[in-house]
Short mmCIF file of N, CA and C in Angstrom, two decimals:
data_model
loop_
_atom_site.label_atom_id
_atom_site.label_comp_id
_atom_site.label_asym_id
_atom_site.label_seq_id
_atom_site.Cartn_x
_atom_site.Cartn_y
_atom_site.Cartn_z
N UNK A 6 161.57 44.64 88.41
CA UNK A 6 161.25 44.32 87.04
C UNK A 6 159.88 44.90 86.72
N UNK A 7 159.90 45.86 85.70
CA UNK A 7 158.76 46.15 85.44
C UNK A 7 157.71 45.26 84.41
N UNK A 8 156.39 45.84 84.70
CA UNK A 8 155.33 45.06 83.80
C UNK A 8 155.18 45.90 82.94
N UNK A 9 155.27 45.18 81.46
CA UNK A 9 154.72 46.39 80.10
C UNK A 9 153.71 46.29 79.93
N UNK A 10 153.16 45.14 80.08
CA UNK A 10 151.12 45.15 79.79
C UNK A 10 150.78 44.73 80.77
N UNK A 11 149.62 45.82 81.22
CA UNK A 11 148.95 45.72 82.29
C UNK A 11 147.71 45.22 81.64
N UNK A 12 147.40 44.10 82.41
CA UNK A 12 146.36 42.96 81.81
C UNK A 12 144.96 43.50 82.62
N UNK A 13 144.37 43.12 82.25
CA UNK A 13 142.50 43.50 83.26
C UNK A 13 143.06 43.18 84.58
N UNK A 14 143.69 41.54 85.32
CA UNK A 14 143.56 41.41 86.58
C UNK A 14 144.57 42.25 86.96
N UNK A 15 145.62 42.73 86.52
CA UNK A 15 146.77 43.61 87.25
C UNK A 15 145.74 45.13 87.41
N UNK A 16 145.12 45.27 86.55
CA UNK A 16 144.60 46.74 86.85
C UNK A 16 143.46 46.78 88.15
N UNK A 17 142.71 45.74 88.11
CA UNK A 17 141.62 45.42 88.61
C UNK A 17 141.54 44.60 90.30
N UNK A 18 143.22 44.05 90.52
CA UNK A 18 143.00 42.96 91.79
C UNK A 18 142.78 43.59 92.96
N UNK A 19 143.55 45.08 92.96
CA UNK A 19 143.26 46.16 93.97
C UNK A 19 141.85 45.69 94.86
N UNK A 20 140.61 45.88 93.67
CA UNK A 20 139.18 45.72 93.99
C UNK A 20 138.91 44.50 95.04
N UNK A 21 139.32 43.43 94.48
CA UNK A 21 139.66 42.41 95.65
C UNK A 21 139.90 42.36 96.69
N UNK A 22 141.17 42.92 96.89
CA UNK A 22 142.07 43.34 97.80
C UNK A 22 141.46 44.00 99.35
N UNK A 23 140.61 44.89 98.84
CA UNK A 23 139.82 45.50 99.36
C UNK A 23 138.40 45.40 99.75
N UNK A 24 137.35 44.48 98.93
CA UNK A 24 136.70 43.89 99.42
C UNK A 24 137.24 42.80 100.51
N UNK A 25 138.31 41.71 100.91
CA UNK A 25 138.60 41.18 101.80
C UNK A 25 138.73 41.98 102.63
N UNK A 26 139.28 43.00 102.62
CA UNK A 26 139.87 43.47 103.78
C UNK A 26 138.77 44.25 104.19
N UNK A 27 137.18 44.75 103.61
CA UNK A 27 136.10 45.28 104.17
C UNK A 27 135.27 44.24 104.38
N UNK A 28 135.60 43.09 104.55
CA UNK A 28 134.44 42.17 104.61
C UNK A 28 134.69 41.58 106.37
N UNK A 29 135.61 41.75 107.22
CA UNK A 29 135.56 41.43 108.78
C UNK A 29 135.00 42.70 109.55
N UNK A 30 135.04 43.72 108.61
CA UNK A 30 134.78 44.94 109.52
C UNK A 30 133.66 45.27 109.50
N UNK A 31 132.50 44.80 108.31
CA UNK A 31 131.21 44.70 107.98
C UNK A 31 130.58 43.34 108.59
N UNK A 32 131.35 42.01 109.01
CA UNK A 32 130.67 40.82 109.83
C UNK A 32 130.95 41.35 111.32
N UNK A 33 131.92 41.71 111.69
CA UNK A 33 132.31 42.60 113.64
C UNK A 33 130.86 43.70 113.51
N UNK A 34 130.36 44.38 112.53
CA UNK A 34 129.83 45.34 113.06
C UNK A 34 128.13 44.46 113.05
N UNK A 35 127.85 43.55 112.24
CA UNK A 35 126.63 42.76 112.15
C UNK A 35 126.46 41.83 113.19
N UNK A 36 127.44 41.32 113.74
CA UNK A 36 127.50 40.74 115.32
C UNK A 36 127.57 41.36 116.34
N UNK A 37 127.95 43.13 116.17
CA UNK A 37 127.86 43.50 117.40
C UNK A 37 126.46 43.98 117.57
N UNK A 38 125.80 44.28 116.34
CA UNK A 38 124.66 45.29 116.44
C UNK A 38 123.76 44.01 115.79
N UNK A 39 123.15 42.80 116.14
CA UNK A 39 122.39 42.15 115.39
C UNK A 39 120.79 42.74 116.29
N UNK A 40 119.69 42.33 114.72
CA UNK A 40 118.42 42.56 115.14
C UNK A 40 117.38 41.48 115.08
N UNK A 41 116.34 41.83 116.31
CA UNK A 41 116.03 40.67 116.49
C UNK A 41 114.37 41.09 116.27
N UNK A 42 113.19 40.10 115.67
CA UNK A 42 112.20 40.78 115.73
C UNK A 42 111.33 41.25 117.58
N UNK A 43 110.69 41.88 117.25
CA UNK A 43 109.87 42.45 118.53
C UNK A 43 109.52 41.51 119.53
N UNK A 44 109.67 41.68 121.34
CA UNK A 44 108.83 40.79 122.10
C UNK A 44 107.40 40.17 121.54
N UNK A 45 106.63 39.25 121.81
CA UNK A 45 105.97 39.06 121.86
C UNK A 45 104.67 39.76 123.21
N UNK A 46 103.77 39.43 122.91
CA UNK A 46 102.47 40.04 124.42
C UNK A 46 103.34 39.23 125.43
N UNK A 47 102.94 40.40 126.50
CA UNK A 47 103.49 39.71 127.89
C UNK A 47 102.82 38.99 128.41
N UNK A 48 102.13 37.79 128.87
CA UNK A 48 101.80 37.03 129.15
C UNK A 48 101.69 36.41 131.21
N UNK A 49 100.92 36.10 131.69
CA UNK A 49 100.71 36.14 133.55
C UNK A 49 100.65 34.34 133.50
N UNK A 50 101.59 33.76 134.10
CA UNK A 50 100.97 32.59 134.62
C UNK A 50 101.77 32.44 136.09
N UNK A 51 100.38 32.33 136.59
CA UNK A 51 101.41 31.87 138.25
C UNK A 51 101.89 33.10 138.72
N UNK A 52 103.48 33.04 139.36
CA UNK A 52 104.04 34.20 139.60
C UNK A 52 104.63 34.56 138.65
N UNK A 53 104.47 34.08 137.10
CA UNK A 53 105.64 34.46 136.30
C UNK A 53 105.02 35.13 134.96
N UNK A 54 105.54 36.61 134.72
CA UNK A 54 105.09 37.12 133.33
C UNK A 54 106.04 36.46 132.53
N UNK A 55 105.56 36.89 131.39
CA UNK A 55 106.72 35.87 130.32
C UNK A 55 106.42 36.94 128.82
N UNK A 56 107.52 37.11 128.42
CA UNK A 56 107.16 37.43 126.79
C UNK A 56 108.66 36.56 125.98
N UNK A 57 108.00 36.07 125.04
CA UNK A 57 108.81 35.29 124.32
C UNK A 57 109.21 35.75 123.18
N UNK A 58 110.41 35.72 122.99
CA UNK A 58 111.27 36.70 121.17
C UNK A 58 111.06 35.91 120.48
N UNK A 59 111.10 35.68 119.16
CA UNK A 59 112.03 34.62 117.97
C UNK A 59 113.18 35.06 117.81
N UNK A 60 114.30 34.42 117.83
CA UNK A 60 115.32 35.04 117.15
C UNK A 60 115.72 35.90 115.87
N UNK A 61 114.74 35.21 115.16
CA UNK A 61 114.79 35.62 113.61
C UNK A 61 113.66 35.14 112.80
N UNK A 62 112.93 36.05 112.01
CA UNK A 62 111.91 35.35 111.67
C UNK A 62 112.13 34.68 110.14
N UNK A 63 112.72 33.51 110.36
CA UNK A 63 113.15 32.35 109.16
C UNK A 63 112.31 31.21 109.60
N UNK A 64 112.25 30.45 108.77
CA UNK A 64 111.37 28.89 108.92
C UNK A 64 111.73 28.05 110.12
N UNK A 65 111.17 27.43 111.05
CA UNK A 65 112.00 26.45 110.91
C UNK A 65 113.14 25.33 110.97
N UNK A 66 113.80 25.38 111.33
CA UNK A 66 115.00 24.54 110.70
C UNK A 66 115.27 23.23 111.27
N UNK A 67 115.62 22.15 110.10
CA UNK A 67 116.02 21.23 111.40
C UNK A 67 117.40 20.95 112.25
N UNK A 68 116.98 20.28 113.31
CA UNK A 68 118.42 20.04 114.34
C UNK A 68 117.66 18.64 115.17
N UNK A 69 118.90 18.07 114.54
CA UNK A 69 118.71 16.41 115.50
C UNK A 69 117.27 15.62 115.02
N UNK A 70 116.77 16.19 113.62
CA UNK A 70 115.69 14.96 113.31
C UNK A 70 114.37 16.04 113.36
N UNK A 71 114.50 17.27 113.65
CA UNK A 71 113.27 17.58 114.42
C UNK A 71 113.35 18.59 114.05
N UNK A 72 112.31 19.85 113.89
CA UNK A 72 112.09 20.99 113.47
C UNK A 72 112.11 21.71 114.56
N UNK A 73 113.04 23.05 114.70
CA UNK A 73 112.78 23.71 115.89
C UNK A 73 112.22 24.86 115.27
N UNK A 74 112.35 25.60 116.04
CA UNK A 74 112.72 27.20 116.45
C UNK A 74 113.07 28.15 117.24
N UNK A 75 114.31 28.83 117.15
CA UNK A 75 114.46 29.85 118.40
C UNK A 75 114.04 30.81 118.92
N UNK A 76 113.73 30.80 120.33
CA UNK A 76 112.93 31.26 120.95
C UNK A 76 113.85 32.03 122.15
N UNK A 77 114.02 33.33 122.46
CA UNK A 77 114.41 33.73 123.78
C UNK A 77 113.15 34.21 124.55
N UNK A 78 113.32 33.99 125.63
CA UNK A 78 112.15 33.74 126.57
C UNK A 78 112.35 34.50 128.29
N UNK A 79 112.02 36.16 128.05
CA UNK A 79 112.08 37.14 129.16
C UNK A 79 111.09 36.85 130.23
N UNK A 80 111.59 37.19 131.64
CA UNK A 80 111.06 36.78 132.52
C UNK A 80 110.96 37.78 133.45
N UNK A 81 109.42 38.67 133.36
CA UNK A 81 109.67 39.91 133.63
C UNK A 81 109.26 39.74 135.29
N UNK A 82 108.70 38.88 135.34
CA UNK A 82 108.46 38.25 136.68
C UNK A 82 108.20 37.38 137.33
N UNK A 83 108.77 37.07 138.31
CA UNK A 83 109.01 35.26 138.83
C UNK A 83 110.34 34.90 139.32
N UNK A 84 110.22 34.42 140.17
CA UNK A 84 111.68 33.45 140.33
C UNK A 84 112.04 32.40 139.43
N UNK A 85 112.92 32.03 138.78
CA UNK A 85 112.92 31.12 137.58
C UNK A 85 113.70 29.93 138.51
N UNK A 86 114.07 30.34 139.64
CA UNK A 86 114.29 29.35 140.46
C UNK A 86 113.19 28.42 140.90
N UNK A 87 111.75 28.68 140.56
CA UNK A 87 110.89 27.93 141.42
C UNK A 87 110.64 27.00 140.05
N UNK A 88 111.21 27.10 138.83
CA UNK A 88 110.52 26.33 137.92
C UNK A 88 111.11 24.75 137.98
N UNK A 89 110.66 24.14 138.04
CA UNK A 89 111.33 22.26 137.78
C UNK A 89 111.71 22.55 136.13
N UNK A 90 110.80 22.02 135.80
CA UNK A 90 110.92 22.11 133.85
C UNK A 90 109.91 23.22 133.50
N UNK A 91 110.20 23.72 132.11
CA UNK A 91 109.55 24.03 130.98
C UNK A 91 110.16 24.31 129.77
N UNK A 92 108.92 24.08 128.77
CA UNK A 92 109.33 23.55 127.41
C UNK A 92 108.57 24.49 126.55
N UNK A 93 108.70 24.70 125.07
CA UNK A 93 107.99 25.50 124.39
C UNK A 93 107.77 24.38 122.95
N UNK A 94 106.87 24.55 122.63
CA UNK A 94 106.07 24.03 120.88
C UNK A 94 105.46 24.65 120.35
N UNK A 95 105.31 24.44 119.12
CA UNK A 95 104.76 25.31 118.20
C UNK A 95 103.40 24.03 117.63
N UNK A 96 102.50 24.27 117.17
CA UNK A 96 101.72 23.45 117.10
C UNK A 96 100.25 23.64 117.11
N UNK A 97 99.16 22.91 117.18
CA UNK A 97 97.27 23.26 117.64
C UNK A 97 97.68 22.94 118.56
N UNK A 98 98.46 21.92 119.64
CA UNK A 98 97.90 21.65 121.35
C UNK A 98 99.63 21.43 121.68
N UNK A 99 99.89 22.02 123.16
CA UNK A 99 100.81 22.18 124.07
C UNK A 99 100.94 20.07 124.08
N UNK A 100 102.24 19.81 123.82
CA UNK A 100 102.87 18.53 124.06
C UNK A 100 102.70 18.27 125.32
N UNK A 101 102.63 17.17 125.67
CA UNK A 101 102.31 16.32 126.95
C UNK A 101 103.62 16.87 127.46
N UNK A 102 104.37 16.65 128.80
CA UNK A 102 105.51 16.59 129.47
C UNK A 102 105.94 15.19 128.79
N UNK A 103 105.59 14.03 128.67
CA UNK A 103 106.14 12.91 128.66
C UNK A 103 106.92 12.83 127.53
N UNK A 104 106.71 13.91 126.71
CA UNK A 104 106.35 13.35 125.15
C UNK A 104 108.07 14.68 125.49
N UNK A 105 108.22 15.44 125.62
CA UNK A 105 109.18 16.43 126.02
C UNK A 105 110.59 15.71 126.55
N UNK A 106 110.02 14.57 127.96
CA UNK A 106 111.37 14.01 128.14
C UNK A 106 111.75 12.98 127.60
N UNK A 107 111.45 12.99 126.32
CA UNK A 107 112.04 12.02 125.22
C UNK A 107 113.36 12.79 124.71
N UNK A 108 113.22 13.98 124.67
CA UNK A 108 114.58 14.46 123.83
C UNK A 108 114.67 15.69 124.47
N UNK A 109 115.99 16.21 123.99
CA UNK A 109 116.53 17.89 124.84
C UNK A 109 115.75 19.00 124.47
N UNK A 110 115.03 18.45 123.17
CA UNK A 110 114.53 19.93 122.24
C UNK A 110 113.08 19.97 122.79
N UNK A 111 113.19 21.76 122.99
CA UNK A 111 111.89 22.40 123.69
C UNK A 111 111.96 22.53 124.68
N UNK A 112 113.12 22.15 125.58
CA UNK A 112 113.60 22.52 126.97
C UNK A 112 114.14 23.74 127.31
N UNK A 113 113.85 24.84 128.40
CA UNK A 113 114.35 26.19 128.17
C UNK A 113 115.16 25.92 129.31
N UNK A 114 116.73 26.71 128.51
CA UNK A 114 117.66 26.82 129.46
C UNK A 114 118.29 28.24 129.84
N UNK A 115 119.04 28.79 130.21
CA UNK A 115 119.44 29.90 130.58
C UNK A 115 119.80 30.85 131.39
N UNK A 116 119.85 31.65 131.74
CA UNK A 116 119.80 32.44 133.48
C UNK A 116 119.04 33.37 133.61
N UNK A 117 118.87 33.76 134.75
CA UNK A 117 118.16 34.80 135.80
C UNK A 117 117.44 35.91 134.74
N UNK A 118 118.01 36.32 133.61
CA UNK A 118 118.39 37.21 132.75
C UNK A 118 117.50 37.21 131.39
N UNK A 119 117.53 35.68 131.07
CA UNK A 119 116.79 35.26 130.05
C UNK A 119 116.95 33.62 129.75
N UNK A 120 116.25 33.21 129.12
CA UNK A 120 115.78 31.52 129.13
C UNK A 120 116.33 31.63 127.22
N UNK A 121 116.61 30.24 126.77
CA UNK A 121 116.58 29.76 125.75
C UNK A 121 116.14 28.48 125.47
N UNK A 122 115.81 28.73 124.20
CA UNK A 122 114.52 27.46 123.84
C UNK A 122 114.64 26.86 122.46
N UNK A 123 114.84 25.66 121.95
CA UNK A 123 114.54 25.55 120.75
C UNK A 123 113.51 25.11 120.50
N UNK A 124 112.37 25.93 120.31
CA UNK A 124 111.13 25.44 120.35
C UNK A 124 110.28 23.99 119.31
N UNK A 125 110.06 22.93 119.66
CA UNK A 125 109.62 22.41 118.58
C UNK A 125 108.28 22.68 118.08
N UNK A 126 108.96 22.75 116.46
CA UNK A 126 107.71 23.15 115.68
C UNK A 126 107.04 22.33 114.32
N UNK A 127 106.44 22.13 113.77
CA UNK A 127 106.06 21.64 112.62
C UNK A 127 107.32 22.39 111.48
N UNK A 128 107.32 21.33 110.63
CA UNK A 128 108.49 21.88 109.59
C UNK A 128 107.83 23.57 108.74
N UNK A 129 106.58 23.41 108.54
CA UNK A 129 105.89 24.58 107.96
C UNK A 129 104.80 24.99 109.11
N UNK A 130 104.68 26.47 109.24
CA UNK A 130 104.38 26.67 110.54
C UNK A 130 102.41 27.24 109.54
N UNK A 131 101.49 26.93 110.69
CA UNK A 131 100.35 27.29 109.31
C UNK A 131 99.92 28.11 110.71
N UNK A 132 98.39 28.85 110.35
CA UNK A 132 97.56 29.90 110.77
C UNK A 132 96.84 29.13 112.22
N UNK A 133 97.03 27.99 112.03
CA UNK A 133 96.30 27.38 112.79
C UNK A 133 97.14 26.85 114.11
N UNK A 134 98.42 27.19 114.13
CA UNK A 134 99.82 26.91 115.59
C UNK A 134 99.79 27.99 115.89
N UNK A 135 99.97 27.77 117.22
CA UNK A 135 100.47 28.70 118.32
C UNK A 135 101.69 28.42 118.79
N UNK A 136 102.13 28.99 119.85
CA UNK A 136 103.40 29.17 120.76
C UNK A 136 102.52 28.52 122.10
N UNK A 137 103.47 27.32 122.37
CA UNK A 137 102.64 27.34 123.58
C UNK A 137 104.22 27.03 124.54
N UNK A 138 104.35 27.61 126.17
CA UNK A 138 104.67 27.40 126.80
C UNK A 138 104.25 26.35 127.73
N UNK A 139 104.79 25.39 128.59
CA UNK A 139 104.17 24.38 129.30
C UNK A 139 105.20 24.92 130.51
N UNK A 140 105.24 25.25 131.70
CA UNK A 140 105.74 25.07 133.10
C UNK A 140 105.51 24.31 133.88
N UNK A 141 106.47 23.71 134.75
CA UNK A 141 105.89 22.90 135.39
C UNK A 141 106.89 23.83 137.20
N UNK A 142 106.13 23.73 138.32
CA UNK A 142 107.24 24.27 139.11
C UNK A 142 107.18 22.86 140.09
N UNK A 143 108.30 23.34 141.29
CA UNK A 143 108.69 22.45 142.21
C UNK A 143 107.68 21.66 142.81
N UNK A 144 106.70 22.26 143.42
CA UNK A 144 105.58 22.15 143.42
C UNK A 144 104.54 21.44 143.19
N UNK A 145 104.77 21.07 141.44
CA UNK A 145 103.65 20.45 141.13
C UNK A 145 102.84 20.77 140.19
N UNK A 146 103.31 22.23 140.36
CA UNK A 146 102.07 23.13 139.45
C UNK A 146 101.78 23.36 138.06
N UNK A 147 100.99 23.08 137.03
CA UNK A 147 101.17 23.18 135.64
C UNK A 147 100.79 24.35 134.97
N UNK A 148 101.82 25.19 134.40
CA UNK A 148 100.70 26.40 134.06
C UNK A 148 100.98 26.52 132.16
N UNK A 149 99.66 26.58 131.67
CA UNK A 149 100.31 26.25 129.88
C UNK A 149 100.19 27.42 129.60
N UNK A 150 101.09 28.43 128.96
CA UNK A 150 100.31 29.72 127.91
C UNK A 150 100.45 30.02 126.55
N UNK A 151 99.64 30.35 126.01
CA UNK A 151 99.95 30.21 124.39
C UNK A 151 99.51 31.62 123.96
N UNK A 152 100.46 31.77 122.76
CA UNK A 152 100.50 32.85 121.72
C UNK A 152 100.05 32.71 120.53
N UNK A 153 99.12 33.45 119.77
CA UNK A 153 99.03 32.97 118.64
C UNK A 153 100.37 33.20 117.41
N UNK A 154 100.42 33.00 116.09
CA UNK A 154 101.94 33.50 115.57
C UNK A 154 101.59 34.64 114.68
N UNK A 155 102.41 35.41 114.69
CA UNK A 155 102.75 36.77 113.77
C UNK A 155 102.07 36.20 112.26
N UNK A 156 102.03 36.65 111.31
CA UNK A 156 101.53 36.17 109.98
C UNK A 156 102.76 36.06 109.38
N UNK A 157 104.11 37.23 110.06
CA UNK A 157 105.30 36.82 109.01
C UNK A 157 105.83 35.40 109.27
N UNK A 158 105.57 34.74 110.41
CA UNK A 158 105.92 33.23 111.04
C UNK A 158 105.18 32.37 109.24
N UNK A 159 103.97 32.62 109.41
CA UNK A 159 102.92 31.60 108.43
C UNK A 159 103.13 31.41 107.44
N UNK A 160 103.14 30.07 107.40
CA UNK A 160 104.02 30.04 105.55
C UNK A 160 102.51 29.24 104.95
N UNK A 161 102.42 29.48 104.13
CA UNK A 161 101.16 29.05 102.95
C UNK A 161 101.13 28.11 102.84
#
């Protein structure tokens, strides 16, 4: 049966049609190739260098009550086997340990390969926080190191 008037959406749904069908092949290629901003300074504590990523430089966010941020966390040297705990915050002063095993967040987990962290941070991050790492190893040993933050981190 044919159509005698072709209305705007009969001429036009094609366009549709086709945006769906370019829109998995444009999210497959943004997941395979995602970008992440630059390492951070490499950093010496103990036996272990460390440079820490952000995932993305967005605010922020909360999860479970609390402001994090993601953090991947390279381990250019060290056994990550010798570590007991460590945790990352954003903040003026590195969190106590005690204050850490209150909740999961700021605990780095991960493998041989690379560590993950949701770092806790203040909801607005200012000029005046750093990155601080806290380690603790088998041992005993405490080693804190801190970064200062990028300016694109600093929100006004």
């Amino acid at each position: 049966m044919a159509r005698l008037q072709a209305t705007w959406w009969q001429r036009k749904k094609y366009i549709l049609h086709a945006v769906v069908l370019a829109l998995p092949v444009w999210f497959i290629y943004q997941s395979l190739n995602p970008q992440f901003p630059a390492l951070w300074q490499e950093q010496q504590a103990g036996e272990f260098k460390i440079a820490p990523m952000p995932l993305n430089e967005d605010a922020p966010y909360s999860h479970h009550n609390e402001y994090v941020k993601d953090f991947f966390i390279a381990f250019n040297q060290g056994d990550i086997s010798n570590i007991r705990q460590a945790y990352l915050n954003i903040g003026q002063s590195p969190l106590p340990l005690a204050e850490f095993a209150k909740d999961e967040e700021g605990i780095m987990h991960g493998t041989n390969h690379g560590q993950h962290a949701h770092a806790i941070a203040p909801k607005t991050i200012s000029a005046d926080d750093k990155l601080w790492i806290t380690i603790q190893t088998w041992q005993g040993q405490l080693h804190t190191l801190k970064w200062d933050i990028p300016t694109q981190f600093i929100t006004q």
